[in-house]
Short mmCIF file of C-alpha atoms in Angstrom, two decimals:
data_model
loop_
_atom_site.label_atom_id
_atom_site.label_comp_id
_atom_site.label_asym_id
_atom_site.label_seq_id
_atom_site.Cartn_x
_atom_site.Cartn_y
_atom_site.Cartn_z
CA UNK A 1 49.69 85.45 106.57
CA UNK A 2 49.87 87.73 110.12
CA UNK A 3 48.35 84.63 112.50
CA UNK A 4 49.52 82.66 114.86
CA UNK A 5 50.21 79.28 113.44
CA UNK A 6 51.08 77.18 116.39
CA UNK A 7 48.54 74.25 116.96
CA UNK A 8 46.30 75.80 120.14
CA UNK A 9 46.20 72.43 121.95
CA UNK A 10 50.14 72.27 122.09
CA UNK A 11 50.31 74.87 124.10
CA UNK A 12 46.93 74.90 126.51
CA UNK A 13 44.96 77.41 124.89
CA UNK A 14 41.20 77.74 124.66
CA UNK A 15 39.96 75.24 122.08
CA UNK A 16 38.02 77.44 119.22
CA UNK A 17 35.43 75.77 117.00
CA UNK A 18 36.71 74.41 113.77
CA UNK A 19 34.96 76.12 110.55
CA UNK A 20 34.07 74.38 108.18
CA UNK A 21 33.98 76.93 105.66
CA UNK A 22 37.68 78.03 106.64
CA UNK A 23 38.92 74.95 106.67
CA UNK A 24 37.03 74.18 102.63
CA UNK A 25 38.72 77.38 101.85
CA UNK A 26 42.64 76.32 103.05
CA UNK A 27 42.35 72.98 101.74
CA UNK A 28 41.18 74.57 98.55
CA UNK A 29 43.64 77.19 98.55
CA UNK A 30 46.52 74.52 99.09
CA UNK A 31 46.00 72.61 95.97
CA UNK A 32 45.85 75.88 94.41
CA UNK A 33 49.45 76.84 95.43
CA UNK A 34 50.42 73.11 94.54
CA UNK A 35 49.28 73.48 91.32
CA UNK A 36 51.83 76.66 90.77
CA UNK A 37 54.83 73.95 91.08
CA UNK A 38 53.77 72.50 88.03
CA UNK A 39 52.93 75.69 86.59
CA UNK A 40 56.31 77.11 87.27
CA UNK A 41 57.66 73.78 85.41
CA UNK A 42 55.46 74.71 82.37
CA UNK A 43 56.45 78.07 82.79
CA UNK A 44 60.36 77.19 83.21
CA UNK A 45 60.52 75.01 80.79
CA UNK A 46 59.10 77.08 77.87
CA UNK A 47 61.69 79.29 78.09
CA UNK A 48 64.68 77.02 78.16
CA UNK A 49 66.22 75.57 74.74
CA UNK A 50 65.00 72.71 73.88
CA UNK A 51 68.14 70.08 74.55
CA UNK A 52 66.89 71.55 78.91
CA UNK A 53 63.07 70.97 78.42
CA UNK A 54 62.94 68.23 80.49
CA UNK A 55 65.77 68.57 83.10
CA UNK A 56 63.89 72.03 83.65
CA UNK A 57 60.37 70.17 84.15
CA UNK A 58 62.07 68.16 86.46
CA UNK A 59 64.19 70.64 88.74
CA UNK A 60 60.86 71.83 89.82
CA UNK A 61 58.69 67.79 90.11
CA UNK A 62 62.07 66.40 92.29
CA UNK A 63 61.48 69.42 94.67
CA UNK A 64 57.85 68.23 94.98
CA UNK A 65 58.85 65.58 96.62
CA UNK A 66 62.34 65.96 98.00
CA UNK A 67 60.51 69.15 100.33
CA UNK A 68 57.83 67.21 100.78
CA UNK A 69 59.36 64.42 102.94
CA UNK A 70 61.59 67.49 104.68
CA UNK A 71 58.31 69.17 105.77
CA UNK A 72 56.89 66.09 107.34
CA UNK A 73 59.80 64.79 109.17
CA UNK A 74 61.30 68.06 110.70
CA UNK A 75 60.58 71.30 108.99
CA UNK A 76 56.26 72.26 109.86
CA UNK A 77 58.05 71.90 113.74
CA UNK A 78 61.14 73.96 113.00
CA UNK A 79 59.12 76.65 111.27
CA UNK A 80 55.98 76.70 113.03
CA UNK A 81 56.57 75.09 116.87
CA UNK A 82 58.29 76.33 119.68
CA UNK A 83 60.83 79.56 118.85
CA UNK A 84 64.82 79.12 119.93
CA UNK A 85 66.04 82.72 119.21
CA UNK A 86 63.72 84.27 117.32
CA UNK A 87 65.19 82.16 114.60
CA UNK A 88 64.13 78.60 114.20
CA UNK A 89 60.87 76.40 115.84
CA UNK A 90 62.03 73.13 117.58
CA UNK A 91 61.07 69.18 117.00
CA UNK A 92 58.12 69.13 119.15
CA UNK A 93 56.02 68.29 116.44
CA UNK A 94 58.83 65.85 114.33
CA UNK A 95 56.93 63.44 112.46
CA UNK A 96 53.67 65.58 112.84
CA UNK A 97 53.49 64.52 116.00
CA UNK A 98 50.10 64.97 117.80
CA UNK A 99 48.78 66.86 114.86
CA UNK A 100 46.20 64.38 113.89
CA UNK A 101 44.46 64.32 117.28
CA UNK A 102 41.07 66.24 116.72
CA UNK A 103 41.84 68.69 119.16
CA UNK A 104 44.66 69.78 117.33
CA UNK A 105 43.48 72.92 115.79
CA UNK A 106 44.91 76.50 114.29
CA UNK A 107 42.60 79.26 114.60
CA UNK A 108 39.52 77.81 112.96
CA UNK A 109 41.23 75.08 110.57
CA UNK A 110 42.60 72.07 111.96
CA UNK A 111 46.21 72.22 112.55
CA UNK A 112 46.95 69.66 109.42
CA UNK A 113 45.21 71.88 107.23
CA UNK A 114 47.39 74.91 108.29
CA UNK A 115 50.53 72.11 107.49
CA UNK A 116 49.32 71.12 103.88
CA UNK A 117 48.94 74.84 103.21
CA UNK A 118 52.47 75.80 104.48
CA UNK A 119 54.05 72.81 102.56
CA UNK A 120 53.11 74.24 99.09
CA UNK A 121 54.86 77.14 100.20
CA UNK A 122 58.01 75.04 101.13
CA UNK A 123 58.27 73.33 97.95
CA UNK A 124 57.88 76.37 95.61
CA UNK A 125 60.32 79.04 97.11
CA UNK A 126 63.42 76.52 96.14
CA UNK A 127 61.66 75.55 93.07
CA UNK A 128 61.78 79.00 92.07
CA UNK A 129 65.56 78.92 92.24
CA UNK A 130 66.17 76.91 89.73
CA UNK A 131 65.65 78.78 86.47
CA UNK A 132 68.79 81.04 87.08
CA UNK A 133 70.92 78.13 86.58
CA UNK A 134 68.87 76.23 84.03
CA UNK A 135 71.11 74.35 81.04
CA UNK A 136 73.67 73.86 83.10
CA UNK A 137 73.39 71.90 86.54
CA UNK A 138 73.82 68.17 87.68
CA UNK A 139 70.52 66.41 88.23
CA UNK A 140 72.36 65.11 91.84
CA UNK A 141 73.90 68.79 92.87
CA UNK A 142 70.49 70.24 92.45
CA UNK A 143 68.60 67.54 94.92
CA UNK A 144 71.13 67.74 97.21
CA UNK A 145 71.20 72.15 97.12
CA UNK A 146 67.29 71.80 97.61
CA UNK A 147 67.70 69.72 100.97
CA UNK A 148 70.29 71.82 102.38
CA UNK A 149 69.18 75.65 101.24
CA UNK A 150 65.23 74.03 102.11
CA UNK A 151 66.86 73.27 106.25
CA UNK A 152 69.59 76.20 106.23
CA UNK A 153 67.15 78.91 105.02
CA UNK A 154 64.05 78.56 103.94
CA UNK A 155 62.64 76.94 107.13
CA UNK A 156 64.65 79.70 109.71
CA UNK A 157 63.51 82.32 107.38
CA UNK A 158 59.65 81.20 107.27
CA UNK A 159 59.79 81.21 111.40
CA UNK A 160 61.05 84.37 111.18
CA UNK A 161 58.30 86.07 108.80
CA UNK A 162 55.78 83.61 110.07
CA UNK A 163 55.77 82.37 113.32
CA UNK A 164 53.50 85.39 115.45
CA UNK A 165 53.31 84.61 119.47
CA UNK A 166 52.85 87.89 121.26
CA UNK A 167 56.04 88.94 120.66
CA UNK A 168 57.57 85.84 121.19
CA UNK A 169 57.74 84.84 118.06
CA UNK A 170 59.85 84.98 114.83
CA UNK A 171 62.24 88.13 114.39
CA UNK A 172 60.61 89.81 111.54
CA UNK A 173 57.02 89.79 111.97
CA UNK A 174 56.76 88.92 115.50
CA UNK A 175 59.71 91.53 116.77
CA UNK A 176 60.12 93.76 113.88
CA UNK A 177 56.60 94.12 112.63
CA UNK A 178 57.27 94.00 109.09
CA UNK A 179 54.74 93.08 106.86
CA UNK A 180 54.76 90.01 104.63
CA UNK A 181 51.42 88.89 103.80
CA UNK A 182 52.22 85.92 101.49
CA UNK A 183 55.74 85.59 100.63
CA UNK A 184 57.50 88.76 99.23
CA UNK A 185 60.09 88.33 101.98
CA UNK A 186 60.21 84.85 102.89
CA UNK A 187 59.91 83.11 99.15
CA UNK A 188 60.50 85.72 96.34
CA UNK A 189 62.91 88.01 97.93
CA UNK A 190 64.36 84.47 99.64
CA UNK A 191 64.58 82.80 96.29
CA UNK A 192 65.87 85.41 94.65
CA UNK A 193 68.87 85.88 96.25
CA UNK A 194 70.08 82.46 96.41
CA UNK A 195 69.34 82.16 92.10
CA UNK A 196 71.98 85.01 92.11
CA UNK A 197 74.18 83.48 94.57
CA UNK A 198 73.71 80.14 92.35
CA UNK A 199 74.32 81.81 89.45
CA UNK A 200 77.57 83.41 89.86
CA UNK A 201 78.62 79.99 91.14
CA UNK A 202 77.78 78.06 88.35
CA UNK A 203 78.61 80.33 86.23
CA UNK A 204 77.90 81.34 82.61
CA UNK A 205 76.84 79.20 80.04
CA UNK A 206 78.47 78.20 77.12
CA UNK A 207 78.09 80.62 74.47
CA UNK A 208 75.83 82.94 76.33
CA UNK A 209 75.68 86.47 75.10
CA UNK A 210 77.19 84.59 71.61
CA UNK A 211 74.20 82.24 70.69
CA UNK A 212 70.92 82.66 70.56
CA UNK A 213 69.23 81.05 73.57
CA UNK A 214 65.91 81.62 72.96
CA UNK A 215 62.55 80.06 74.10
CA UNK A 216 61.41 77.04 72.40
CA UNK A 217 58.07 76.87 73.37
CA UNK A 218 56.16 80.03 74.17
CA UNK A 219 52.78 78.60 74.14
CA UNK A 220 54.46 76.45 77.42
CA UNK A 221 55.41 80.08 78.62
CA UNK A 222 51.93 81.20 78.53
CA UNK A 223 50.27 77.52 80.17
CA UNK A 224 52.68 78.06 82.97
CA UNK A 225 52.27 81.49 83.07
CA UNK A 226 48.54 80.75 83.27
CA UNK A 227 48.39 78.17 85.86
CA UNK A 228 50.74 80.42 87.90
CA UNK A 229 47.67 83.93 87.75
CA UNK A 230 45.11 81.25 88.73
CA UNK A 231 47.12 79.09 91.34
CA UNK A 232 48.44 82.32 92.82
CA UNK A 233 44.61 83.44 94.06
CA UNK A 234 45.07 80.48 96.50
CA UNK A 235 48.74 81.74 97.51
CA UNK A 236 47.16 85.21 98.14
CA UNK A 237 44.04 84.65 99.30
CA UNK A 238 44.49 81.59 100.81
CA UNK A 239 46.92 83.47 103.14
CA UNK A 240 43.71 84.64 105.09
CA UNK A 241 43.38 81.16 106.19
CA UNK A 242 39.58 82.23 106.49
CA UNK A 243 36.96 83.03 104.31
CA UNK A 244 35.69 86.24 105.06
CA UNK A 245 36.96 89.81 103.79
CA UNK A 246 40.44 89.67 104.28
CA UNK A 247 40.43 86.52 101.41
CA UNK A 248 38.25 88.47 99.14
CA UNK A 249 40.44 91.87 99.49
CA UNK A 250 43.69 89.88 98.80
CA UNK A 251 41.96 87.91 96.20
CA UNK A 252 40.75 91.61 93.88
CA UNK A 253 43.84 93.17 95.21
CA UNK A 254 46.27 90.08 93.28
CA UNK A 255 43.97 90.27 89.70
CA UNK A 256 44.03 94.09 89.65
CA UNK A 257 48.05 94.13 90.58
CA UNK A 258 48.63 91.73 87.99
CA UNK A 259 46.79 92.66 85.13
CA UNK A 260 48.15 96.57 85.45
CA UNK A 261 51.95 94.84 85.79
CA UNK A 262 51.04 93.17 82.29
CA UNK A 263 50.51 96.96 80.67
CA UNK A 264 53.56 98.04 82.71
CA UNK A 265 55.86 95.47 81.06
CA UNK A 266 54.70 95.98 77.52
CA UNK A 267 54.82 99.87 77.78
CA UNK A 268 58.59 99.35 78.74
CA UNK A 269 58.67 96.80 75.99
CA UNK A 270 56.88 98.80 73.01
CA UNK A 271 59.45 102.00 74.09
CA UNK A 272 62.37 100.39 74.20
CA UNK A 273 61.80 97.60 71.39
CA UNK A 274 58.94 99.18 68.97
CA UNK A 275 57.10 95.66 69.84
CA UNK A 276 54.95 94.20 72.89
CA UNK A 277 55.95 90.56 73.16
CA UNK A 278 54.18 87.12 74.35
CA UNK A 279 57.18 86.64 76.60
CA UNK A 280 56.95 90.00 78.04
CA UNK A 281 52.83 89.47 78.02
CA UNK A 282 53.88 86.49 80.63
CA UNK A 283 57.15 87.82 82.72
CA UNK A 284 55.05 90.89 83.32
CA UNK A 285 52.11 88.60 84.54
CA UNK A 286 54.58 86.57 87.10
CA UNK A 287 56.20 90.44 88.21
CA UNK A 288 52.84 91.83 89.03
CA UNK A 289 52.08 88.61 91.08
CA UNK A 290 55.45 88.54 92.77
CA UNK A 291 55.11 92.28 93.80
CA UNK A 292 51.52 92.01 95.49
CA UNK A 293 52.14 88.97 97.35
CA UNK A 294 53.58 90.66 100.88
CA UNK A 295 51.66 93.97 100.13
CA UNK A 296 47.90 92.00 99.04
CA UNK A 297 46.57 92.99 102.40
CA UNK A 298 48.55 96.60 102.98
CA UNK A 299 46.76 98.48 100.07
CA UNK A 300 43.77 99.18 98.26
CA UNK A 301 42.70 98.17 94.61
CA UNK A 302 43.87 101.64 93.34
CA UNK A 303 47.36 101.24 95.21
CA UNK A 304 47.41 97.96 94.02
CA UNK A 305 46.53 99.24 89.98
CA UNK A 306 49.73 101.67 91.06
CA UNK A 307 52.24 99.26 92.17
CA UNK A 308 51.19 96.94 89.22
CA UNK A 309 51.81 99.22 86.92
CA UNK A 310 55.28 99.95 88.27
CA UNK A 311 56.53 96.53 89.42
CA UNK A 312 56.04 95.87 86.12
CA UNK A 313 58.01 98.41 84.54
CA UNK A 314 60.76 98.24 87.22
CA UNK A 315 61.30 94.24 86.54
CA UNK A 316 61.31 94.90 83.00
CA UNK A 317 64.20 96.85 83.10
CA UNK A 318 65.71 94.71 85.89
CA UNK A 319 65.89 91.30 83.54
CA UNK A 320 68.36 93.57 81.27
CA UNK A 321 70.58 94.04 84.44
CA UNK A 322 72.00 90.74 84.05
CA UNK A 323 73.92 91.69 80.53
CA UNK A 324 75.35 94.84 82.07
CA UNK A 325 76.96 93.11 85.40
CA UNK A 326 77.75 89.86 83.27
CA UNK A 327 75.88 87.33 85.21
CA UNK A 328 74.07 84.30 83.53
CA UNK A 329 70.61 84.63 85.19
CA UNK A 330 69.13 82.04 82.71
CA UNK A 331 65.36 82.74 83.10
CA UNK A 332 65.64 86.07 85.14
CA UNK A 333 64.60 84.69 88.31
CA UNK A 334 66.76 87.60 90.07
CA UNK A 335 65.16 90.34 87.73
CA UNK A 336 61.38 89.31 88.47
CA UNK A 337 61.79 87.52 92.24
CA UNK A 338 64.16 89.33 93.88
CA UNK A 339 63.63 92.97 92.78
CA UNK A 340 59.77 92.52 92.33
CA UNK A 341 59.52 90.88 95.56
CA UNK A 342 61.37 93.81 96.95
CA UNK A 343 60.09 96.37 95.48
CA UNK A 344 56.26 94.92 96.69
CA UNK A 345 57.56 94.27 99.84
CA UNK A 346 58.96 98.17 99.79
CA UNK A 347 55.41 99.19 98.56
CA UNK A 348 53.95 98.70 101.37
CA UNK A 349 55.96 101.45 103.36
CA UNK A 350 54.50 103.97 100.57
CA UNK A 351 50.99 102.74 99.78
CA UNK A 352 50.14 101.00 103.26
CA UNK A 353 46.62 102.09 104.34
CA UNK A 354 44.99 101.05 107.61
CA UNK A 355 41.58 100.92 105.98
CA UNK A 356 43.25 97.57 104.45
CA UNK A 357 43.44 94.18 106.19
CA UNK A 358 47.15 94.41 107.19
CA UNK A 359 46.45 97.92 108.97
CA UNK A 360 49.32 99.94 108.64
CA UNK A 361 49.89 103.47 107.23
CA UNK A 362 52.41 104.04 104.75
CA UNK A 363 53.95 107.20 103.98
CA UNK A 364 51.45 108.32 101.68
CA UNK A 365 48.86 107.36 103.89
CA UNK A 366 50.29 110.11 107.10
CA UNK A 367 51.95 106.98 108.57
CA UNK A 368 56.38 107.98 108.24
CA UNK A 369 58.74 106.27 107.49
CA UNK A 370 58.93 103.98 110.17
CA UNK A 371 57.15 100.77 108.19
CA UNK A 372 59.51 101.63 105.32
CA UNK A 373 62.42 101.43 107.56
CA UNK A 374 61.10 98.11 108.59
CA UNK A 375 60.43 96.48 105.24
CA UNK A 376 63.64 97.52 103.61
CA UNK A 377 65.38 95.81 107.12
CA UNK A 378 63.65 92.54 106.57
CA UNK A 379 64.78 92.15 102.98
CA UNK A 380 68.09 93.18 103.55
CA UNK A 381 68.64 90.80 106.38
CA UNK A 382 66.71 87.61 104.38
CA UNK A 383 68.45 89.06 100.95
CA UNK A 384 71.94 88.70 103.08
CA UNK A 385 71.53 85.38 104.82
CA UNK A 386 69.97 83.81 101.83
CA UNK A 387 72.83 84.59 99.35
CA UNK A 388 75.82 83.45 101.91
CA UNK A 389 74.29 80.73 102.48
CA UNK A 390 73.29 79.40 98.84
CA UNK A 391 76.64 80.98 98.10
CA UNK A 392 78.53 78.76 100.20
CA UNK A 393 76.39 75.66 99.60
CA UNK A 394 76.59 75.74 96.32
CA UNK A 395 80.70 75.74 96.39
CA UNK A 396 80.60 72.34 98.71
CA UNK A 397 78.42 70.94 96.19
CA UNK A 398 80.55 71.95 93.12
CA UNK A 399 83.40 70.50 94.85
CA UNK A 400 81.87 67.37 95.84
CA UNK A 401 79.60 65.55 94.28
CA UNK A 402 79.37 68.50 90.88
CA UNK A 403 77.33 70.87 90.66
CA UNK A 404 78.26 72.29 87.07
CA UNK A 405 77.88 70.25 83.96
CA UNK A 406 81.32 69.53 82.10
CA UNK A 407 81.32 71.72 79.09
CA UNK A 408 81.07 68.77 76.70
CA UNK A 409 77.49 67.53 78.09
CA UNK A 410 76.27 71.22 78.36
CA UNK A 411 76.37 71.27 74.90
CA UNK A 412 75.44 67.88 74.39
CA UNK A 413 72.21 68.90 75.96
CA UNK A 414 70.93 68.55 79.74
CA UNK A 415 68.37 66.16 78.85
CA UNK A 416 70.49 63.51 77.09
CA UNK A 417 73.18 63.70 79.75
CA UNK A 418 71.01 63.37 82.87
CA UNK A 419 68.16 61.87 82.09
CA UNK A 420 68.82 59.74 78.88
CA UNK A 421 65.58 61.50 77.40
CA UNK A 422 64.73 64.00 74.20
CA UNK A 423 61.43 66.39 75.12
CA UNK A 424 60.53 65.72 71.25
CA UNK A 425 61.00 62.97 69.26
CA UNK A 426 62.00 64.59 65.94
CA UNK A 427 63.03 61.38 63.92
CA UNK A 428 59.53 59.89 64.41
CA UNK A 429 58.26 62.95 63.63
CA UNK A 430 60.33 63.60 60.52
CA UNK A 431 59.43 60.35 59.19
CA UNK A 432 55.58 61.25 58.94
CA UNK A 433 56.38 63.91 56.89
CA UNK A 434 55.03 63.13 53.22
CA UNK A 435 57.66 62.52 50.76
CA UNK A 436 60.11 61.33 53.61
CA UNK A 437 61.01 57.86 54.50
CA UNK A 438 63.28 56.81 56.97
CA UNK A 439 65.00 53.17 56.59
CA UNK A 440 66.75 51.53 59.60
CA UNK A 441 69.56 48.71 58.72
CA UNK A 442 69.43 46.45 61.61
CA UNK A 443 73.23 46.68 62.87
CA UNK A 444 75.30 42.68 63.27
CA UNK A 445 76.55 42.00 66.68
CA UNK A 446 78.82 44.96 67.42
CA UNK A 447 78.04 47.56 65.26
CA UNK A 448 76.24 50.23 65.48
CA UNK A 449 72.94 50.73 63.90
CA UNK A 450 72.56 52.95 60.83
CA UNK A 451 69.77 55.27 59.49
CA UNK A 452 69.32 56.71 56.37
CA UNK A 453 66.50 59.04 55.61
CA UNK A 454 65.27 59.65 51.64
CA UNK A 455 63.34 61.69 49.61
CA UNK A 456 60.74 60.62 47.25
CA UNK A 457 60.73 63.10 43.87
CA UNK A 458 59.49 66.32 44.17
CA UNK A 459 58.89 65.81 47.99
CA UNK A 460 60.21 69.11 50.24
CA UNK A 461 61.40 68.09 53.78
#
């Protein structure tokens, strides 16, 4: 995503042609990466118990729109308008202001294009968050961590990776030069570290390491997982913002990484376990993806193959991490965002070839150590800021308003507490069972109803 983002007619410059075939491509590419919200809720909430199911589902569909409205009023013109530091944009463009003109134009794509692109972005990285605390967080402390870690970080961090003016620009990839093509640094990495931060917050759940908390739905694992491989060719590719070589490099480079992560994960699996899993089929899917997202345009198909094949081993080991420094990392968002995204963000200081879009040498390409020493600077500075931040923000919250379900409801069950919903409605379900009836007394005026379930003779419920 190395282009400069800031609407042309803002600032004066030569007025290119729009392309129509760019601009297809972008739009397309942005309901792709939308689509990976709802994939992520599939995804998420597969994995949870099923007393979460929903409150999982929703974590990620109330960032949908909470970021939404965020993006609009303030945060395309803090991350992508104007520079104060090297840090943040300004409010120029509040409101979207002046982007609808027809003049308004990025690159080839008009400027609102480039917006609804960027905005899927936006709404995913906190999304992500949220599975390292799932079973265990207030519906309210969650909306309100999403608005503030959404302003705090995610939209200075994004103008630093992001925003490219000459040198003028954002920190990392305008001063720096490090590479991020599509969001190792600036989402996964990002993410990552404010799901630990988040985590050690909240805190463990009840009974963890002492009950089984297993998935309850691992077909939902694989849908999500699914619509996550296919969305993700827009969140790669679509990065181009054109459709020429650079899309269809990215695009190759993001099946090949993934697929080899895949036979990573379930070597590590079938060594250390004797089995290759469906969950591991999936987590090793979503490592390979995270991994080649800032290094899609540094390396080649083989390097990509290579640092499939690793990221998935290395995040495969990494979800096990959690047991042996005893934090509750519910759905091993740290394990598989944070060290995949750093370890393909890292990559690139190894396998970085100039024959590849990006244009860099890595070390195994005659190029030093210099891009390493860039990379490894970028995700140690974003890594930092993002877990103060998140770690601090998440205290206000739990002092305030609650950010940590009272033990009671945790066990009660997420979904009952918050949302006054079941995922699955096993009495109606029971009832069709053959054999089975289910009789409901109709209660008087204050009491309380009763059921009473029978079996007909010789009937097995």
């Amino acid at each position: 995503m190395r282009t400069r983002a800031t609407p042309r007619s803002m600032e004066g410059m030569t007025l290119m042609e729009i392309n129509a075939g760019d601009t297809a491509w972008v739009l397309a590419s942005a309901a792709l990466v939308f689509l990976m919200t709802p994939g992520l809720a599939f995804f998420y909430g597969g994995m949870v118990r099923v007393k979460s199911v929903l409150n999982m589902m929703m974590m990620s569909a109330i960032t949908i729109a909470v970021v939404t409205i965020l993006w609009v009023v303030v945060g395309f013109s803090l991350t992508f308008t104007g520079d104060t530091g090297h840090v943040i944009g300004d409010f120029s463009a509040a409101g979207l202001k002046g982007l609808i003109a027809p003049d308004a134009v990025s690159g080839t794509i008009p400027t609102l294009a480039f917006v609804a692109f960027q905005l899927m972005f936006a709404i995913i990285t906190p999304a992500l968050i949220s599975g390292a605390i799932a079973d265990r967080a207030t519906f309210r402390g969650w909306i309100a961590f999403v608005v503030g870690w959404t302003c705090l970080v995610y939209f200075p961090v994004a103008h630093s990776v992001w925003f490219l003016d000459d040198g003028n620009g954002g920190w990392i990839g305008d001063k720096l030069k490090a590479i991020d093509f599509a969001g190792g640094t600036a989402v996964h990495v990002n993410a990552g570290a404010a799901a630990l931060a988040l985590a050690l917050v909240l805190g463990r759940r009840v009974g963890w390491r002492k009950d089984p908390m297993r998935p309850h739905s691992l077909p939902l694992v694989i849908l999500g997982a699914g619509l996550l491989w296919f969305g993700w060719f827009g969140f790669n590719a679509g990065s181009a913002l054109s459709a020429g070589t650079t899309a269809a490099v990215t695009f190759v480079n993001t099946q090949v990484a993934t697929a080899a992560a895949v036979i990573g994960w379930l070597i590590v699996e079938r060594i250390r376990h004797g089995k290759a899993t469906t969950l591991g089929m999936a987590s090793g899917a979503v490592a390979g993806l995270v991994a080649i997202t800032p290094s899609c345009g540094a390396v080649t198909p083989v390097g990509a193959i290579i640092l499939g094949v690793l990221a998935g081993a290395i995040c495969a080991f990494a979800v096990s991490l959690k047991y042996k420094l005893g934090f509750d990392d519910s759905l091993d968002v740290v394990g598989v965002h944070l060290v995949g995204g750093l370890f393909g963000s890292l990559a690139i200081g190894f396998l970085g070839t100039a024959a590849a879009p990006s244009a860099v040498n890595g070390l195994f390409y005659g190029g030093g150590a210099s891009q390493l020493g860039k990379q490894a600077l970028a995700n140690l500075a974003v890594g930092v800021y993002s877990f103060t931040v998140a770690f601090i923000l998440g205290k206000v919250i739990d002092k305030t308003i609650g950010f940590r379900l009272p033990e009671d409801d945790e066990v009660t069950g997420v979904d009952q507490v918050e949302h006054a919903e079941t995922a699955y409605d096993f009495l109606a379900a029971g009832s069709g069972l053959r054999g089975h009836s289910t009789v409901v007394r109709t209660a008087e005026p204050g009491e309380v109803e009763e059921t009473e379930s029978t079996e007909k003779e010789g009937a097995k419920v």
